[in-house]
GROMACS .gro file of C-alpha atoms in nm:
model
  357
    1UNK     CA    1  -1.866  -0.387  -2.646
    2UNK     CA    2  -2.024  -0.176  -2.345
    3UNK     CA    3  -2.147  -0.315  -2.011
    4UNK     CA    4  -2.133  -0.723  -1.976
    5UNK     CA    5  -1.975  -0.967  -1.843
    6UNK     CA    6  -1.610  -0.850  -1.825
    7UNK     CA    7  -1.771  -0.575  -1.626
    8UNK     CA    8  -1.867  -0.793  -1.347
    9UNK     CA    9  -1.592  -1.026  -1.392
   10UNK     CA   10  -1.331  -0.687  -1.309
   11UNK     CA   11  -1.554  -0.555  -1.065
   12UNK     CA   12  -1.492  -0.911  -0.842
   13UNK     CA   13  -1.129  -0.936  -0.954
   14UNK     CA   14  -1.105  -0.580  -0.836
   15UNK     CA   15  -1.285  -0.631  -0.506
   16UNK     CA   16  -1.101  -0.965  -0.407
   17UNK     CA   17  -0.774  -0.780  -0.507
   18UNK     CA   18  -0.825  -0.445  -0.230
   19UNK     CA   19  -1.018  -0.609   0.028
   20UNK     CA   20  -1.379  -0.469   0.003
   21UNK     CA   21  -1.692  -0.645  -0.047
   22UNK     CA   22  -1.843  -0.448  -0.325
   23UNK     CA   23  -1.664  -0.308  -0.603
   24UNK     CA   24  -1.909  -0.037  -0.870
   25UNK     CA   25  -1.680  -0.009  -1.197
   26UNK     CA   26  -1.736   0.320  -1.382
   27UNK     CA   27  -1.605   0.587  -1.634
   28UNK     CA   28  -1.396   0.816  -1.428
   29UNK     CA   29  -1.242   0.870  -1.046
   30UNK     CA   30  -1.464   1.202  -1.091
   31UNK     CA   31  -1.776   0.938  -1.115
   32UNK     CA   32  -1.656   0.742  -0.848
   33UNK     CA   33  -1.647   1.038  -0.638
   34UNK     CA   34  -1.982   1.147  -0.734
   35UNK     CA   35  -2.163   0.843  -0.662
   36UNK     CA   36  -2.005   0.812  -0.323
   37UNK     CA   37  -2.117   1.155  -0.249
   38UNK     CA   38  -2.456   1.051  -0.417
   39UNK     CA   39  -2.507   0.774  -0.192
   40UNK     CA   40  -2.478   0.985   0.130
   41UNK     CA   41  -2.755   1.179   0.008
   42UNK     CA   42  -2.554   1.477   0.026
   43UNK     CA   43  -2.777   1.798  -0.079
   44UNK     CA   44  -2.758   2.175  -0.121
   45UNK     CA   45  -2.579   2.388   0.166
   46UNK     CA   46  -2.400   2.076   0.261
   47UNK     CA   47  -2.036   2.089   0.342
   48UNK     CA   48  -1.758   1.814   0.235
   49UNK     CA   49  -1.396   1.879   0.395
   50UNK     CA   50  -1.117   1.829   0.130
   51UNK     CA   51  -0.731   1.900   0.099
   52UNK     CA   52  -0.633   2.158  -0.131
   53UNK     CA   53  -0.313   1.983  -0.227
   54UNK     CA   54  -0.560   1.785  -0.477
   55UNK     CA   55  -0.665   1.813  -0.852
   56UNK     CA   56  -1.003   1.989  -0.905
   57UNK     CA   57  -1.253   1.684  -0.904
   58UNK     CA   58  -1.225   1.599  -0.554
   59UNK     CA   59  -1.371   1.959  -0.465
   60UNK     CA   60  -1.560   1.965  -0.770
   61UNK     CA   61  -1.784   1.669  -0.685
   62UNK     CA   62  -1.961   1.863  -0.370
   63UNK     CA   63  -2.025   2.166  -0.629
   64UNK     CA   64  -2.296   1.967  -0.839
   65UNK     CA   65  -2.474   1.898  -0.526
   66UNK     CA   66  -2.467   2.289  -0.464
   67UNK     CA   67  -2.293   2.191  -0.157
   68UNK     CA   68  -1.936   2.337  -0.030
   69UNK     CA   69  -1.593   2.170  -0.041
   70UNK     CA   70  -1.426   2.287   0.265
   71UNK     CA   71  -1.056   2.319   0.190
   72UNK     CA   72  -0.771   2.228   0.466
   73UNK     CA   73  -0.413   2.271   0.481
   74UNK     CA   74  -0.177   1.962   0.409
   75UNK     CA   75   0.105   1.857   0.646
   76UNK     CA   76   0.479   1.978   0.520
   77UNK     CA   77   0.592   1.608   0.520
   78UNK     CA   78   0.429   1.372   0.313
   79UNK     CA   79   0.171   1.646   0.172
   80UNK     CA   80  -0.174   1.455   0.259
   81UNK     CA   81  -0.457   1.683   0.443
   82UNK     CA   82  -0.340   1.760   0.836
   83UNK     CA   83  -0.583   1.551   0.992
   84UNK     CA   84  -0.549   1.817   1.342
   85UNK     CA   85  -0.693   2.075   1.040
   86UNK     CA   86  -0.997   1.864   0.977
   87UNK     CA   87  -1.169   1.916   1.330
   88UNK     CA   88  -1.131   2.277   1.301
   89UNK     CA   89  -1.308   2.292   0.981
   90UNK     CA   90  -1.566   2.098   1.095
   91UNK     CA   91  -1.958   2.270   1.098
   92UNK     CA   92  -2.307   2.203   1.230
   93UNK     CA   93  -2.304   2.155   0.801
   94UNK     CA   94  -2.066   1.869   0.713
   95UNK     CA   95  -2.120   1.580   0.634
   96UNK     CA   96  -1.774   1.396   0.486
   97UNK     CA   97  -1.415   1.426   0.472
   98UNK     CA   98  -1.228   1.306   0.126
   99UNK     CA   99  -0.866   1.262   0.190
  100UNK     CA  100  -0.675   1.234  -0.070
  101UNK     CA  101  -0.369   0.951  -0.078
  102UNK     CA  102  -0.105   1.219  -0.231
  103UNK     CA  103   0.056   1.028  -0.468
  104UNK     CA  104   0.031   0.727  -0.354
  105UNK     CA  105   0.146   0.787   0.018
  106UNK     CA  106  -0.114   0.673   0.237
  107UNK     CA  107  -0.285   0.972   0.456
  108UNK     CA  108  -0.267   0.932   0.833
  109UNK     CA  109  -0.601   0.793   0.846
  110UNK     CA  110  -0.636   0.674   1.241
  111UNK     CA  111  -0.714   1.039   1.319
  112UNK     CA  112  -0.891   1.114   1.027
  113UNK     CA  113  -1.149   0.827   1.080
  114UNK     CA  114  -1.124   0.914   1.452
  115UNK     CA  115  -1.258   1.237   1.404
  116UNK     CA  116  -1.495   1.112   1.152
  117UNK     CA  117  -1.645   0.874   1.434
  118UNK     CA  118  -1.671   1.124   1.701
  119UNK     CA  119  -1.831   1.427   1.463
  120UNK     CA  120  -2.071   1.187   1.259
  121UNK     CA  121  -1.892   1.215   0.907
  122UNK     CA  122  -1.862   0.974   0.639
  123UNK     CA  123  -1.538   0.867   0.542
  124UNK     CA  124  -1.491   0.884   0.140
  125UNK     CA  125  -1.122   0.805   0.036
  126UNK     CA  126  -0.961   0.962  -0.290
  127UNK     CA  127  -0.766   0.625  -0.421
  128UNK     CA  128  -0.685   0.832  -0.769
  129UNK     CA  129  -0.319   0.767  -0.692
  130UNK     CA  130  -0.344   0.384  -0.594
  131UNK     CA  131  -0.333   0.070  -0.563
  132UNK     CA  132  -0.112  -0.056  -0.417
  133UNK     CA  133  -0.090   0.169  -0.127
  134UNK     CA  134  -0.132  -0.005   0.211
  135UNK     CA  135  -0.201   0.153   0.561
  136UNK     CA  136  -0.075  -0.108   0.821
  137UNK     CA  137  -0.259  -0.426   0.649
  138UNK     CA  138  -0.514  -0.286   0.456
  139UNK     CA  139  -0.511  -0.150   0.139
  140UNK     CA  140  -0.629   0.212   0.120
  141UNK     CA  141  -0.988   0.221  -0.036
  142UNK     CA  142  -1.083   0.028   0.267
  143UNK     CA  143  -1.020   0.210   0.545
  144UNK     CA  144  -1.345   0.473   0.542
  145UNK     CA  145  -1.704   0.418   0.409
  146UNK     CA  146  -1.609   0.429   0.043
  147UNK     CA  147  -1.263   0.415  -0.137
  148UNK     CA  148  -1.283   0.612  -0.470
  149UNK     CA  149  -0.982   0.445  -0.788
  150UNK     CA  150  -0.903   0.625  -1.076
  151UNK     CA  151  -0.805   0.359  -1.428
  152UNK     CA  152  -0.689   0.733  -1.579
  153UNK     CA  153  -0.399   0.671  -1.869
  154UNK     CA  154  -0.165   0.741  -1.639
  155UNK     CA  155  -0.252   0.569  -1.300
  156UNK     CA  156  -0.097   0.272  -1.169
  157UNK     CA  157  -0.386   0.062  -1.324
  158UNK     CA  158  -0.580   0.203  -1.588
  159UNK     CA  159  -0.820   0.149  -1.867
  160UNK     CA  160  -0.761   0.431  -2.087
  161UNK     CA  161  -1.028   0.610  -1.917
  162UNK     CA  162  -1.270   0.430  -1.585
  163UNK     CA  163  -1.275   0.418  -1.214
  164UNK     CA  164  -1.413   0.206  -0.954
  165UNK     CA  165  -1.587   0.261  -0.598
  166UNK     CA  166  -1.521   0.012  -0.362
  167UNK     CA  167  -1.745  -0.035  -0.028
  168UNK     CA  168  -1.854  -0.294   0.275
  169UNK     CA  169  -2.182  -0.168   0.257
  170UNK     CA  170  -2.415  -0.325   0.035
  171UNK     CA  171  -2.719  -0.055   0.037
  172UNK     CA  172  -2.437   0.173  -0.078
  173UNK     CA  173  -2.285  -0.059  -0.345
  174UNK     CA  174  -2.649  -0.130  -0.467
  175UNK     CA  175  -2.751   0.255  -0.516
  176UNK     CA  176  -2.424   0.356  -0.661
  177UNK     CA  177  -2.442   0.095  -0.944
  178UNK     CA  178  -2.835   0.185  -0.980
  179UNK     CA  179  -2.684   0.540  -1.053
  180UNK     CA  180  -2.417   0.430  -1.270
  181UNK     CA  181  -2.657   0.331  -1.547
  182UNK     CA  182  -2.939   0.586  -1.620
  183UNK     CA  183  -3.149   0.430  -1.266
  184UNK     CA  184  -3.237   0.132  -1.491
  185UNK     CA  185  -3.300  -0.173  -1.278
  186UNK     CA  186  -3.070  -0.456  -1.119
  187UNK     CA  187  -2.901  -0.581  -1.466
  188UNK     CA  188  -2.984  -0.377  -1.719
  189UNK     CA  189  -2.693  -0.514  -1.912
  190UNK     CA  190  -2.835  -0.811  -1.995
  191UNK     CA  191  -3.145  -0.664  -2.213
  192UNK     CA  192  -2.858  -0.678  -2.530
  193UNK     CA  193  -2.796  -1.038  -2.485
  194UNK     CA  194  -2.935  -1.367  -2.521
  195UNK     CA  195  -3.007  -1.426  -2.132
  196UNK     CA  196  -3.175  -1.078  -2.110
  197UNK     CA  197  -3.513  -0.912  -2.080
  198UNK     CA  198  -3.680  -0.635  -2.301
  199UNK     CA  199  -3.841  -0.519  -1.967
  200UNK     CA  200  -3.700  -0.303  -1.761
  201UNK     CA  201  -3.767  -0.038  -1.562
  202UNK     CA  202  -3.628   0.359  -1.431
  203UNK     CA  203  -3.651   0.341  -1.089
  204UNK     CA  204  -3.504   0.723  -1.039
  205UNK     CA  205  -3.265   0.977  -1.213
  206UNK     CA  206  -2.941   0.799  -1.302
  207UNK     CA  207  -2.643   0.882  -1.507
  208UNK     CA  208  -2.449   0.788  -1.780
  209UNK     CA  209  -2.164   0.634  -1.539
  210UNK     CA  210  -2.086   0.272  -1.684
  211UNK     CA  211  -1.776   0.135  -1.777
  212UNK     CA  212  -1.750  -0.099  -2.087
  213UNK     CA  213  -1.602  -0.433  -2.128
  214UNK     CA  214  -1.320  -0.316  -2.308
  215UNK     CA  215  -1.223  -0.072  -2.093
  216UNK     CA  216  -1.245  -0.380  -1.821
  217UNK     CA  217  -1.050  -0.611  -2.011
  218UNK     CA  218  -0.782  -0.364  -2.012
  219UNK     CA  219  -0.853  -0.357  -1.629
  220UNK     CA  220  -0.824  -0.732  -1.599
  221UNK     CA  221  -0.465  -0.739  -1.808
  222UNK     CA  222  -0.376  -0.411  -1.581
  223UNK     CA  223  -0.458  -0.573  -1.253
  224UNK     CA  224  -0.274  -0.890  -1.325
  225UNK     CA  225   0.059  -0.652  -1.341
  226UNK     CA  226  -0.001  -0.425  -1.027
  227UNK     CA  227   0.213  -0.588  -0.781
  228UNK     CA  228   0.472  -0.625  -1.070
  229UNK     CA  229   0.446  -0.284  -1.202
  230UNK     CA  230   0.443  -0.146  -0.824
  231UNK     CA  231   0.805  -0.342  -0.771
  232UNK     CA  232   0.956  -0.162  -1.090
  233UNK     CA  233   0.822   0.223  -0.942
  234UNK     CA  234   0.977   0.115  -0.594
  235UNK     CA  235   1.269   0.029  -0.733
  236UNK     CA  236   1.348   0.366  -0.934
  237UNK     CA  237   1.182   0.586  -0.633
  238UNK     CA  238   1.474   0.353  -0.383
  239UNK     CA  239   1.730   0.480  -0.659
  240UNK     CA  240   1.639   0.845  -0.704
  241UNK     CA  241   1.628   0.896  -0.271
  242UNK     CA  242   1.917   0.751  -0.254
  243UNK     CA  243   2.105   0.969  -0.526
  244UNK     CA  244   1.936   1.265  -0.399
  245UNK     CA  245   2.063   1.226  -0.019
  246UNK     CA  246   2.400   1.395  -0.150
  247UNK     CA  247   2.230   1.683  -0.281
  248UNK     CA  248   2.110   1.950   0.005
  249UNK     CA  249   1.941   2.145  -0.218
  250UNK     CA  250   1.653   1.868  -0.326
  251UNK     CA  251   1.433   1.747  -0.089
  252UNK     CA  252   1.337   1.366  -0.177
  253UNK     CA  253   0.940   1.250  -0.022
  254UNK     CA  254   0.890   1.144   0.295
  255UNK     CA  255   0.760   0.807   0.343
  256UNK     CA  256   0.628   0.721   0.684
  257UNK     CA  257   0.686   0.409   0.856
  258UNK     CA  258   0.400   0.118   0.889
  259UNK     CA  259   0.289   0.219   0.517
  260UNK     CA  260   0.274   0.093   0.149
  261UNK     CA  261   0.403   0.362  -0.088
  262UNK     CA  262   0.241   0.310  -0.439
  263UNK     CA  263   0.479   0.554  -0.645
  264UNK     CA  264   0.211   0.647  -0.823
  265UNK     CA  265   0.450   1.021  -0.835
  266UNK     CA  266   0.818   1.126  -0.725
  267UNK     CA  267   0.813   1.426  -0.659
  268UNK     CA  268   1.055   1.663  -0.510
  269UNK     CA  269   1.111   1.952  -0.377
  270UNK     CA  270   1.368   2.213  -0.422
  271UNK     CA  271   1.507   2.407  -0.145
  272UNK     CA  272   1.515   2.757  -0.341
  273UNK     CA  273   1.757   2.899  -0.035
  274UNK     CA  274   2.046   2.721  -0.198
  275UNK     CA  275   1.934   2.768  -0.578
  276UNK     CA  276   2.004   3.106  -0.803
  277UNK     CA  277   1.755   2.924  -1.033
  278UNK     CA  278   1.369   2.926  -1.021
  279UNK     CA  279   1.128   2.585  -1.006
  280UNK     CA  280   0.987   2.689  -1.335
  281UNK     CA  281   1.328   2.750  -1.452
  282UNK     CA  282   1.471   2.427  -1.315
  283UNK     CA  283   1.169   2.266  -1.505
  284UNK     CA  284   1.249   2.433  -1.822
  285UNK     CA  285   1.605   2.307  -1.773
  286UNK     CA  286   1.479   1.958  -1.752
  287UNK     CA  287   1.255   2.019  -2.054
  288UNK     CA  288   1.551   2.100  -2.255
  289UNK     CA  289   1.693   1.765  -2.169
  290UNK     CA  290   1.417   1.579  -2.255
  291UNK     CA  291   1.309   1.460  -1.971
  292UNK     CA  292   0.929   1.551  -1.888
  293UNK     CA  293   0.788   1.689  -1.534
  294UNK     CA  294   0.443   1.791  -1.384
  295UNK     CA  295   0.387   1.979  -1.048
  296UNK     CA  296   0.140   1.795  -0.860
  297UNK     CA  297  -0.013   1.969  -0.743
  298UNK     CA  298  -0.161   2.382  -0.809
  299UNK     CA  299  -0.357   2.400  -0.502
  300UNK     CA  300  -0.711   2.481  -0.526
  301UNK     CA  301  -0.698   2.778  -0.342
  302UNK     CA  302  -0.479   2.934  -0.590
  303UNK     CA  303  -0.671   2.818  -0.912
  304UNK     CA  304  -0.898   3.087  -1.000
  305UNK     CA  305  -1.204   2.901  -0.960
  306UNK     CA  306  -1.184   2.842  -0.615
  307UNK     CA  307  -1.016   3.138  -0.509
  308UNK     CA  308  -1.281   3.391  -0.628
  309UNK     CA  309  -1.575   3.162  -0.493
  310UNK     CA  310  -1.475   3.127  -0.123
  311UNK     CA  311  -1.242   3.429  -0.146
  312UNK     CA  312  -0.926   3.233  -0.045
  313UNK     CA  313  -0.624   3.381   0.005
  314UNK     CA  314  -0.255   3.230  -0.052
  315UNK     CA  315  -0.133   3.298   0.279
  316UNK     CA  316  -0.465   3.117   0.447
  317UNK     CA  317  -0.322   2.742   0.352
  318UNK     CA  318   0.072   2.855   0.423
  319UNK     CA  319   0.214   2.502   0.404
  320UNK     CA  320   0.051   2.364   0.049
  321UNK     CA  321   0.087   2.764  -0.074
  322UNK     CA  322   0.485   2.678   0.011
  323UNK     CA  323   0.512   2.334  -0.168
  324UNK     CA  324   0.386   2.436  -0.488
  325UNK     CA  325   0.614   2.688  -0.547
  326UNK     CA  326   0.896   2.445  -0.509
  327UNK     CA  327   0.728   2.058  -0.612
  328UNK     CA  328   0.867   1.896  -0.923
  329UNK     CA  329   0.715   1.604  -1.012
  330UNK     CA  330   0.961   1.366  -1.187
  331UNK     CA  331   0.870   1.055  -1.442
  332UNK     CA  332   0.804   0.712  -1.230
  333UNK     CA  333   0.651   0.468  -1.447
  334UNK     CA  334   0.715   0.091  -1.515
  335UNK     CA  335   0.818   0.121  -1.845
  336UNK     CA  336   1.106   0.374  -1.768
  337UNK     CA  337   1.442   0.174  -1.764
  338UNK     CA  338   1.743   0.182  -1.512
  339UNK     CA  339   1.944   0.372  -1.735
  340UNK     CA  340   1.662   0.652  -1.762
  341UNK     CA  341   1.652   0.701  -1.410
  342UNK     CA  342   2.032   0.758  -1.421
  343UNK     CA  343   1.974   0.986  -1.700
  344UNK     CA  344   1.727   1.144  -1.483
  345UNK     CA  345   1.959   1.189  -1.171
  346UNK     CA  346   2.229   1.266  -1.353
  347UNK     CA  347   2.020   1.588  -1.561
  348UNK     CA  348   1.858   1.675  -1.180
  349UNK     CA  349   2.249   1.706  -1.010
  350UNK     CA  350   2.396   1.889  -1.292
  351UNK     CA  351   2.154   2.207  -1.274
  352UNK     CA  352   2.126   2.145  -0.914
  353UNK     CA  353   2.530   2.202  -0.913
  354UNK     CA  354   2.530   2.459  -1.198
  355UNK     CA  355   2.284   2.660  -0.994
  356UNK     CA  356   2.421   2.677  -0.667
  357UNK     CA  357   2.428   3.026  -0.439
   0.00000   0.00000   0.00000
C-alpha cells in the first residue's frame, strides 16, 4: 500500500522514459522542488532566480529555506522566463535559476544554462507542465542539474497526487531520496516486508516526501499512454491554431522551432484593442456555454503574498503584468473529443464576432 516495489519499479520506468540516470518519486512537484533545492544545500539569505509567470510553489520552495526567490520578467512570445533577464538579476547571493517550461513549451535553455555555467548556478528545471516536452533531442528534465515533474490530477501524467526528481548525479539522487523518507536509511521500505530488517537507522532530519505504490501504479498505467495521450493534445492544439488564424482578435501560442510542445495548456490571448468585451467577461461568456477556462497564470508579483514581501510593483515585470490581463486558458486534454474542440472554436468565434469594436 505505501512505499515498495512499484515505487522503484516507476522510478526506473520513469528514468529510462526522460533520459536521466536517477529518478526520486515523491508526493508533489512542490516536494520535488524542495528536495532539489535541499540538495544544493541552499540556506538562509540565499537567493533562487524564478519567473513570475509561474504558480506559487516554484517561489515558494526558496521561502522555507528563509532564502529569496528572485522574480524575472517572461518573454512576450512563448511566456517562459527571458533568459537576457536572468543575468541582470543575478547577485554575489544566488545560487540557482528554476525555469519554468510554461505549459509545456520548452524554455530557451542554451542561454539559460549558459549563464548558469559562467555565474556558478545550479540549474533546477520546473517539468510541472511535462513530459513530453523536448528541447532539440532531449527531453526537458534533463537539460540542468535537476528536472522537477509534477503527477498532479491534471498533468499530462499523473497519479492523483506525486512528483518525481530526475538527475545524472548520483550524490544528489542519493540525498534527495534519504530526504524523501523521514532520513531513514538506504531502503527503509523493506522493514514492512518479508525481505526486510527491523533495524534501521535516522541518519538526519527528513520528511514525509514518499510516494506510495498505488499512486505508482497509476504512474506506470499513465506512462504507458504519454506518447499516446501527447498525439491526441497535438492534434486539438493543430486544430484550434489553425481555426484561430482567421480571427485577428485572438492570439494563438507561439511554438518555437527545434522544440517538443507537450500541450500540457492552450492558452490564448485576446487582443483587447479589437474587443468591446473584457477577458473576465469573455470568460464568463464561455462559462455560460459550458465550456470551462483557467488563466495560467496570476503572476506572482501581483498575488498579494509576494507583492507586499519584496514590494513589487505591476509595472516592474511589464510583459507577464500584460499577458495576464488578456491569457485564457482553454480545455486540452486527451479525453476531449473532435467535436468538443469544434464546440470550443465555434463558442470562442462567436463572442469574438459578437464583440467586435
Amino acid at each position: 500500500m505505501t512505499t515498495g516495489p512499484e515505487v522503484r519499479r516507476f522510478e526506473r520506468e520513469f528514468a529510462r522514459y526522460i533520459g536521466a540516470k536517477h529518478a526520486v518519486a515523491v508526493n508533489s512537484g512542490t516536494a520535488a522542488l524542495h528536495l532539489a533545492l535541499l540538495s544544493l544545500g541552499l540556506k538562509e539569505g540565499d537567493e533562487v532566480i524564478v519567473p513570475t509567470m509561474t504558480f506559487t510553489a516554484t517561489a515558494e520552495v526558496a521561502l522555507y529555506f528563509k532564502a529569496k526567490p528572485v522574480l524575472v520578467d517572461c518573454r512576450t512570445d512563448t511566456l517562459n522566463m527571458d533568459p537576457e533577464l536572468i543575468e541582470r538579476a543575478v547577485t554575489r547571493r544566488t545560487r540557482a535559476v528554476i525555469p519554468v517550461h510554461f505549459g509545456g513549451h520548452p524554455c530557451d535553455m542554451d542561454p539559460i544554462l549558459a549563464v548558469a555555467e559562467r555565474r556558478g548556478l545550479a540549474v533546477i528545471e520546473d517539468a510541472a507542465h511535462a513530459p513530453p516536452s523536448r528541447y532539440g533531442r532531449k527531453m526537458v528534465g534533463t537539460l540542468g542539474d535537476m528536472g522537477c515533474f509534477s503527477f498532479h490530477a491534471v498533468k499530462p501524467v499523473t497519479t492523483g497526487e506525486g512528483g518525481m526528481l530526475v538527475t545524472n548525479d548520483p550524490a544528489r539522487a542519493a540525498k534527495a531520496r534519504l530526504l524523501s523518507l523521514h532520513g531513514i536509511s538506504k531502503d527503509a521500505w523493506k522493514r514492512y516486508n518479508a525481505a526486510g530488517s527491523w533495524r534501521y537507522e535516522v541518519i538526519t532530519a527528513g520528511y514525509k516526501y514518499n510516494m506510495t505504490d498505488i499512486a505508482a501504479a497509476i504512474g506506470l498505467c499513465q506512462l504507458a499512454k504519454c506518447e499516446a495521450s501527447w498525439r491526441i493534445r497535438e492534434s486539438h492544439a493543430e486544430r484550434y491554431t489553425r481555426a484561430f488564424r482567421e480571427l485577428p482578435e485572438i492570439e494563438a501560442p507561439t511554438v518555437l522551432p527545434a522544440i517538443q510542445h507537450a500541450w500540457h495548456l492552450y492558452v490564448i490571448r485576446l487582443n483587447l484593442e479589437r474587443l468591446s468585451i473584457s477577458r473576465d467577461a469573455f470568460i464568463e461568456r464561455l462559462r455560460e456555454l459550458n465550456i470551462g477556462t483557467s488563466v495560467h497564470f496570476i503572476p506572482l508579483h501581483l498575488q498579494p503574498y509576494y507583492r507586499k514581501s519584496f514590494r513589487l510593483r505591476p509595472e516592474d515585470f511589464p510583459r507577464a503584468t500584460a499577458a495576464s490581463n488578456r491569457n485564457i486558458s482553454l480545455p486540452i486534454y486527451p479525453g476531449l473529443r473532435k467535436s468538443d474542440v469544434e464546440y470550443v472554436i465555434d463558442s470562442v468565434s462567436r463572442i469574438v464576432k459578437q464583440n467586435r469594436r
